[in-house]
Coordinates of C-alpha atoms (C1' of nucleotides) in Angstrom, one line a residue:
Chain A
X203 CA -68.6 31.5 -138.2
X204 CA -70.3 29.2 -136.0
X205 CA -69.6 25.5 -136.5
X206 CA -71.1 22.6 -134.8
X207 CA -70.1 23.3 -131.2
X208 CA -71.1 26.9 -131.4
X209 CA -74.5 26.0 -132.9
X210 CA -75.1 23.3 -130.2
X211 CA -74.3 25.7 -127.5
X212 CA -77.0 28.0 -129.0
X213 CA -79.5 25.1 -129.4
X214 CA -79.2 24.0 -125.7
X215 CA -79.7 27.7 -124.5
X216 CA -82.6 28.1 -126.9
X217 CA -84.3 24.9 -125.8
X218 CA -84.3 26.0 -122.3
X219 CA -86.1 29.2 -123.0
X220 CA -88.5 28.5 -125.9
X221 CA -89.8 25.0 -125.7
X222 CA -93.6 25.0 -125.1
X223 CA -93.9 28.8 -125.7
X224 CA -96.2 30.4 -128.3
X225 CA -95.1 33.1 -130.7
X226 CA -97.3 36.1 -130.2
X227 CA -95.7 38.5 -132.8
X228 CA -92.9 38.7 -135.4
X229 CA -91.2 41.8 -136.6
X230 CA -88.9 41.5 -139.8
X231 CA -86.5 44.5 -139.5
X232 CA -84.5 43.5 -142.6
X233 CA -86.1 41.3 -145.2
X234 CA -82.7 40.1 -146.5
X235 CA -82.4 38.0 -143.3
X236 CA -85.5 35.9 -144.5
X237 CA -84.6 35.9 -148.2
X238 CA -84.7 32.0 -148.2
X239 CA -88.4 32.3 -147.2
X240 CA -89.5 32.3 -150.9
X241 CA -93.1 33.5 -150.2
X242 CA -92.1 36.7 -148.6
X243 CA -92.4 38.6 -145.3
X244 CA -96.2 38.4 -144.8
X245 CA -96.2 34.6 -145.3
X246 CA -93.2 34.2 -143.0
X247 CA -95.0 36.2 -140.3
X248 CA -98.4 34.4 -140.8
X249 CA -96.7 31.1 -140.5
X250 CA -95.2 31.9 -137.1
X251 CA -97.8 33.9 -135.4
X252 CA -99.9 31.7 -132.7
X253 CA -97.6 28.7 -133.3
X254 CA -96.1 26.9 -130.4
X255 CA -92.4 25.9 -130.4
X256 CA -92.1 22.1 -129.6
X257 CA -88.4 21.7 -129.5
X258 CA -85.1 23.0 -130.8
X259 CA -83.3 20.5 -133.1
X260 CA -79.9 20.6 -134.9
X261 CA -78.1 18.6 -137.5
X262 CA -74.7 20.1 -138.4
X263 CA -74.9 23.8 -138.5
X264 CA -78.6 23.8 -139.3
X265 CA -81.0 24.6 -136.4
X266 CA -84.7 24.4 -136.5
X267 CA -87.8 24.7 -134.3
X268 CA -90.6 22.3 -135.0
X269 CA -94.0 24.1 -134.6
X270 CA -97.4 23.1 -133.5
X271 CA -99.8 25.4 -135.5
X272 CA -102.7 27.2 -133.6
X273 CA -105.7 24.8 -133.5
X274 CA -103.6 21.8 -132.8
X275 CA -105.3 20.4 -129.7
X276 CA -102.2 18.8 -128.4
X277 CA -98.9 20.4 -129.1
X278 CA -96.5 17.4 -129.3
X279 CA -97.4 13.9 -129.8
X280 CA -100.9 13.1 -131.1
X281 CA -103.0 10.2 -129.8
X282 CA -101.9 7.8 -132.4
X283 CA -98.2 8.7 -131.6
X284 CA -97.9 10.6 -134.8
X285 CA -96.5 14.0 -134.3
X286 CA -98.6 16.9 -135.4
X287 CA -95.8 19.2 -136.4
X288 CA -95.2 19.4 -140.0
X289 CA -93.5 22.7 -140.2
X290 CA -90.4 24.3 -138.5
X291 CA -88.8 27.6 -138.1
X292 CA -85.3 27.1 -139.7
X293 CA -82.3 29.2 -138.5
X294 CA -78.8 29.2 -140.0
X295 CA -76.3 31.6 -138.5
X296 CA -74.1 31.8 -141.5
X297 CA -70.8 33.6 -140.6
X298 CA -72.2 36.1 -138.0
X299 CA -75.7 35.2 -137.0
X300 CA -76.8 35.2 -133.3
X301 CA -80.0 34.1 -131.6
X302 CA -80.4 36.0 -128.4
X303 CA -82.9 35.9 -125.6
X304 CA -83.7 39.4 -124.5
X305 CA -86.2 41.2 -122.3
X306 CA -88.4 43.9 -124.2
X307 CA -86.6 46.8 -122.3
X308 CA -83.2 45.9 -123.9
X309 CA -82.2 48.3 -126.6
X310 CA -82.1 47.0 -130.2
X311 CA -78.8 45.5 -131.2
X312 CA -77.2 47.4 -134.1
X313 CA -77.7 44.4 -136.4
X314 CA -81.1 43.2 -135.2
X315 CA -82.9 41.7 -138.1
X316 CA -85.8 39.8 -136.7
X317 CA -87.7 40.0 -133.5
X318 CA -89.9 37.2 -132.3
X319 CA -92.2 37.8 -129.2
X320 CA -93.0 35.0 -127.1
X321 CA -95.9 34.2 -124.7
X322 CA -94.9 35.6 -121.2
X323 CA -93.6 33.1 -118.7
X324 CA -92.4 34.2 -115.3
X325 CA -88.6 34.8 -115.1
X326 CA -88.1 34.1 -118.8
X327 CA -87.0 36.6 -121.4
X328 CA -89.8 37.5 -123.8
X329 CA -88.0 38.1 -127.0
X330 CA -86.0 35.9 -129.3
X331 CA -83.8 38.1 -131.5
X332 CA -82.1 37.2 -134.6
X333 CA -78.9 39.5 -135.0
X334 CA -76.6 39.1 -138.0
X335 CA -73.9 41.5 -139.1
X336 CA -73.1 40.0 -142.5
X337 CA -76.5 38.5 -143.4
X338 CA -75.1 35.2 -144.7
X339 CA -77.4 33.6 -142.2
X340 CA -81.2 33.7 -142.0
X341 CA -84.6 32.5 -140.9
X342 CA -87.3 30.7 -142.9
X343 CA -90.1 28.4 -142.4
X344 CA -89.7 24.9 -144.0
X345 CA -91.6 21.7 -144.0
X346 CA -90.6 18.5 -142.0
X347 CA -90.0 15.5 -144.1
X348 CA -89.2 11.9 -143.1
X349 CA -85.6 10.9 -142.7
X350 CA -84.0 8.6 -145.3
X351 CA -82.5 6.3 -142.7
X352 CA -85.5 6.3 -140.3
X353 CA -83.6 7.7 -137.5
X354 CA -84.4 11.0 -135.9
X355 CA -84.0 14.2 -138.0
X356 CA -81.3 15.6 -135.7
X357 CA -80.4 16.2 -132.2
X358 CA -83.2 17.6 -130.0
X359 CA -84.7 17.2 -126.5
X360 CA -87.3 14.9 -127.8
X361 CA -86.3 13.9 -131.3
X362 CA -88.8 13.5 -134.2
X363 CA -88.5 10.9 -136.9
X364 CA -88.5 13.9 -139.4
X365 CA -86.1 16.6 -140.6
X366 CA -86.4 20.0 -141.8
X367 CA -86.5 19.7 -145.6
X368 CA -83.9 22.3 -146.1
X369 CA -81.4 20.3 -144.0
X370 CA -82.2 16.9 -145.5
X371 CA -79.4 17.1 -148.0
X372 CA -76.7 17.1 -145.5
X373 CA -75.1 14.0 -143.8
X374 CA -75.4 13.3 -140.0
X375 CA -72.7 15.0 -137.9
X376 CA -70.2 13.3 -135.7
X377 CA -72.0 14.2 -132.4
X378 CA -75.3 12.6 -133.7
X379 CA -76.0 9.4 -131.9
X380 CA -77.1 8.0 -135.3
X381 CA -73.9 9.0 -137.1
X382 CA -72.4 6.1 -139.0
X383 CA -68.8 5.8 -139.5
X384 CA -69.2 3.2 -142.2
X385 CA -71.4 5.6 -144.2
X386 CA -68.9 8.4 -143.9
X387 CA -66.1 6.2 -144.9
X388 CA -67.9 4.9 -148.0
X389 CA -68.7 8.3 -149.0
X390 CA -65.2 9.6 -148.6
X391 CA -63.6 6.7 -150.4
X392 CA -66.1 7.3 -153.3
X393 CA -64.7 10.9 -153.8
X394 CA -61.8 11.9 -155.9
X395 CA -60.8 15.1 -154.0
X396 CA -58.7 16.3 -151.1
X397 CA -59.4 15.3 -147.6
X398 CA -60.2 18.8 -146.1
X399 CA -62.6 19.5 -149.1
X400 CA -64.5 16.3 -148.1
X401 CA -64.6 17.3 -144.6
X402 CA -66.0 20.7 -145.5
X403 CA -68.6 19.1 -147.7
X404 CA -71.8 19.0 -145.5
X405 CA -73.1 16.1 -147.7
X406 CA -70.2 13.9 -146.6
X407 CA -70.2 14.8 -142.9
X408 CA -71.8 17.9 -141.5
X409 CA -71.0 20.3 -138.7
X410 CA -67.4 20.8 -139.6
X411 CA -66.1 24.2 -140.7
X412 CA -62.8 25.8 -141.3
X413 CA -61.7 25.8 -137.7
X414 CA -62.6 22.3 -136.6
X415 CA -61.4 20.8 -140.0
X416 CA -57.9 22.1 -139.4
X417 CA -58.0 21.1 -135.8
X418 CA -59.2 17.6 -136.5
X419 CA -56.5 17.1 -139.4
X420 CA -53.9 18.3 -137.0
X421 CA -54.8 16.0 -134.2
X422 CA -55.1 13.0 -136.7
X423 CA -51.9 14.0 -138.1
X424 CA -53.2 14.2 -141.6
X425 CA -52.7 16.8 -144.4
X426 CA -55.6 18.6 -146.0
X427 CA -54.6 17.5 -149.6
X428 CA -54.4 13.9 -148.8
X429 CA -56.4 12.1 -151.6
X430 CA -59.7 10.8 -150.2
X431 CA -59.6 7.7 -152.3
X432 CA -56.4 6.5 -150.8
X433 CA -57.5 7.2 -147.2
X434 CA -56.9 4.1 -145.0
X435 CA -59.7 3.1 -142.7
X436 CA -57.5 3.5 -139.6
X437 CA -56.7 7.0 -140.6
X438 CA -60.3 7.8 -141.3
X439 CA -61.3 6.5 -137.9
X440 CA -58.5 8.5 -136.2
X441 CA -59.9 11.6 -138.0
X442 CA -63.5 11.2 -137.1
X443 CA -62.4 10.5 -133.4
X444 CA -60.3 13.6 -133.6
X445 CA -63.3 15.6 -134.8
X446 CA -65.5 14.2 -132.2
X447 CA -63.0 14.9 -129.4
X448 CA -62.2 18.5 -130.5
X449 CA -65.8 19.4 -131.0
X450 CA -66.7 17.9 -127.5
X451 CA -64.0 19.9 -125.9
X452 CA -65.1 23.1 -127.7
X453 CA -68.7 22.4 -126.5
X454 CA -67.5 22.0 -122.8
X455 CA -65.7 25.4 -123.3
X456 CA -68.9 27.2 -124.7
X457 CA -67.5 27.3 -128.2
X458 CA -64.8 29.1 -130.0
X459 CA -65.1 33.0 -129.9
X460 CA -62.5 35.3 -131.4
X461 CA -64.6 38.5 -130.8
X462 CA -68.2 39.4 -130.0
X463 CA -69.6 37.9 -133.1
X464 CA -70.0 34.5 -131.6
X465 CA -71.9 34.5 -128.4
X466 CA -74.5 32.1 -126.9
X467 CA -78.3 33.1 -126.3
X468 CA -77.2 35.1 -123.2
X469 CA -74.6 37.1 -125.0
X470 CA -71.7 35.3 -123.5
X471 CA -68.5 34.2 -125.5
X472 CA -67.0 30.8 -125.4
X473 CA -63.4 30.2 -124.5
X474 CA -62.1 27.4 -126.6
X475 CA -60.1 29.8 -128.9
X476 CA -57.3 29.5 -126.4
X477 CA -57.2 25.7 -126.8
X478 CA -56.7 25.7 -130.6
X479 CA -53.7 23.8 -131.8
X480 CA -53.8 24.7 -135.5
X481 CA -56.2 27.3 -136.5
X482 CA -54.9 30.8 -136.6
X483 CA -51.5 29.7 -135.2
X484 CA -49.3 30.6 -138.3
X485 CA -45.7 31.4 -137.1
X486 CA -46.1 29.7 -133.8
X487 CA -44.6 26.4 -132.8
X488 CA -46.3 23.2 -133.2
X489 CA -47.2 22.1 -129.7
X490 CA -46.9 18.4 -130.5
X491 CA -43.5 18.7 -132.1
X492 CA -42.2 20.9 -129.4
X493 CA -43.4 18.4 -126.8
X494 CA -40.9 15.8 -128.1
X495 CA -38.1 18.3 -128.6
X496 CA -38.6 19.0 -132.2
X497 CA -38.7 22.6 -133.7
X498 CA -41.5 23.1 -136.2
X499 CA -43.4 26.3 -137.1
X500 CA -47.1 26.2 -138.1
X501 CA -47.8 27.5 -141.5
X502 CA -50.8 29.2 -143.2
X503 CA -51.6 28.5 -146.8
X504 CA -54.5 29.4 -149.1
X505 CA -56.9 26.5 -149.9
X506 CA -60.3 26.7 -151.3
X507 CA -60.0 30.5 -151.0
X508 CA -59.6 30.3 -147.3
X509 CA -56.8 29.9 -144.9
X510 CA -55.4 26.3 -143.8
X511 CA -53.1 25.8 -141.0
X512 CA -50.7 22.8 -140.7
X513 CA -47.6 21.7 -139.2
X514 CA -45.0 20.9 -142.0
X515 CA -43.4 18.3 -139.8
X516 CA -46.2 16.1 -138.4
X517 CA -48.7 16.8 -141.2
X518 CA -46.5 16.5 -144.2
X519 CA -47.9 17.1 -147.6
X520 CA -48.5 13.9 -149.4
X521 CA -46.8 13.3 -152.7
X522 CA -49.5 12.8 -155.5
X523 CA -52.0 12.6 -152.8
X524 CA -50.2 9.6 -151.2
X525 CA -47.6 9.4 -148.5
Chain B
dA127 C1' -68.8 14.2 -160.4
dA128 C1' -65.9 17.7 -159.0
dC129 C1' -63.8 22.2 -159.5
dG130 C1' -63.2 27.0 -159.2
dC131 C1' -65.2 31.1 -158.8
dG132 C1' -68.5 34.8 -157.8
dA133 C1' -72.4 36.1 -155.1
dC134 C1' -74.4 37.3 -150.8
dC135 C1' -72.7 41.3 -146.8
dT136 C1' -70.3 44.3 -142.9
dG137 C1' -66.6 45.6 -140.2
dC138 C1' -61.9 45.5 -138.7
dG139 C1' -56.9 46.2 -138.7
dA140 C1' -52.8 47.1 -141.3
dG141 C1' -50.3 49.9 -144.3
dC142 C1' -49.7 54.0 -146.8
Chain C
dT208 C1' -57.4 61.8 -140.9
dG209 C1' -58.7 59.0 -144.5
dC210 C1' -58.2 55.7 -148.2
dT211 C1' -57.6 50.9 -150.0
dC212 C1' -56.6 46.2 -149.3
dG213 C1' -57.1 41.7 -147.4
dC214 C1' -59.3 39.1 -144.2
dA215 C1' -63.2 36.8 -141.3
dG216 C1' -66.7 31.1 -138.2
dG217 C1' -70.8 29.6 -144.4
dT218 C1' -73.5 28.3 -148.3
dC219 C1' -75.5 28.2 -152.9
dG220 C1' -75.5 28.1 -157.8
dC221 C1' -73.3 28.8 -161.9
dG222 C1' -70.2 27.4 -165.9
dT223 C1' -66.7 24.3 -167.2

DNA sequence: AACGCGACCTGCGAGC
DNA sequence: TGCTCGCAGGTCGCGT
């Protein structure tokens, strides 16, 4: 469910509440939500208790909190400038995950999976709750490893030159200051596949899911089946700019929410859904065509076992992957 | 290398 | 009222 803008909304909210706080207790209400923690529940809890949260970092849809373990004299940077944090609490929201800040008195959510208690600070909620209806998301502890390109691992308040190991296989996302268009274009040209498949491949470009893939393609007037190895540089540039623009706009609106499944850490929905031009608009007129007096109806097709929305007029299907 | 598919889950609305 | 079906923002791992 949540794509980059939604995860970034969560990251910012979390950073405000949890940086510098120590984990005082962890309750795993459903072990399926930590199944990616291979060593089990006891080990998961043991890794977190007494650890201090240094930051909240994101690359694509992966979100992690570098931790200073108890006994570390100086959470944060060591005297030699090397960071002491070598492990992080990883969170992936999957299709329906939520990270909520709550006061202890608030009744447990129906799909509450993990409760993390934090050291009390005046006027700050004391619990971080992981709620997940479908359980495709989850939490686990992972180590931090150096990045391949030497840049920061992801976007955080005080970025580290390391990345959570479980996120190190994905490419930088378009909102990452270290995102490289050249690296993206090289990867895309090297693929022999359709454009949307490449956009959804997190190792080519990360953070884009089914909603923003369709939105970016619509804005760039490209069809999802366009062959990647024939993509012109100018088209690729337009596509990346479109992805950046639509995701920044969604971020400003607090993300895309169709229902109560996607909410920020305070439980509020975003309102970008009303600004979508393609996703979910089957049967409705294409706004761009309409604005120049053309009549065109958005259509929905199955692609990769999911829905794709296009305008048949301004996003024509390429013949043999070419125009 | 790329693909198609199933697996992992719950819940909602539509249609009968 | 209930049943079944299709559908939903994602990722991973398998066989081909």
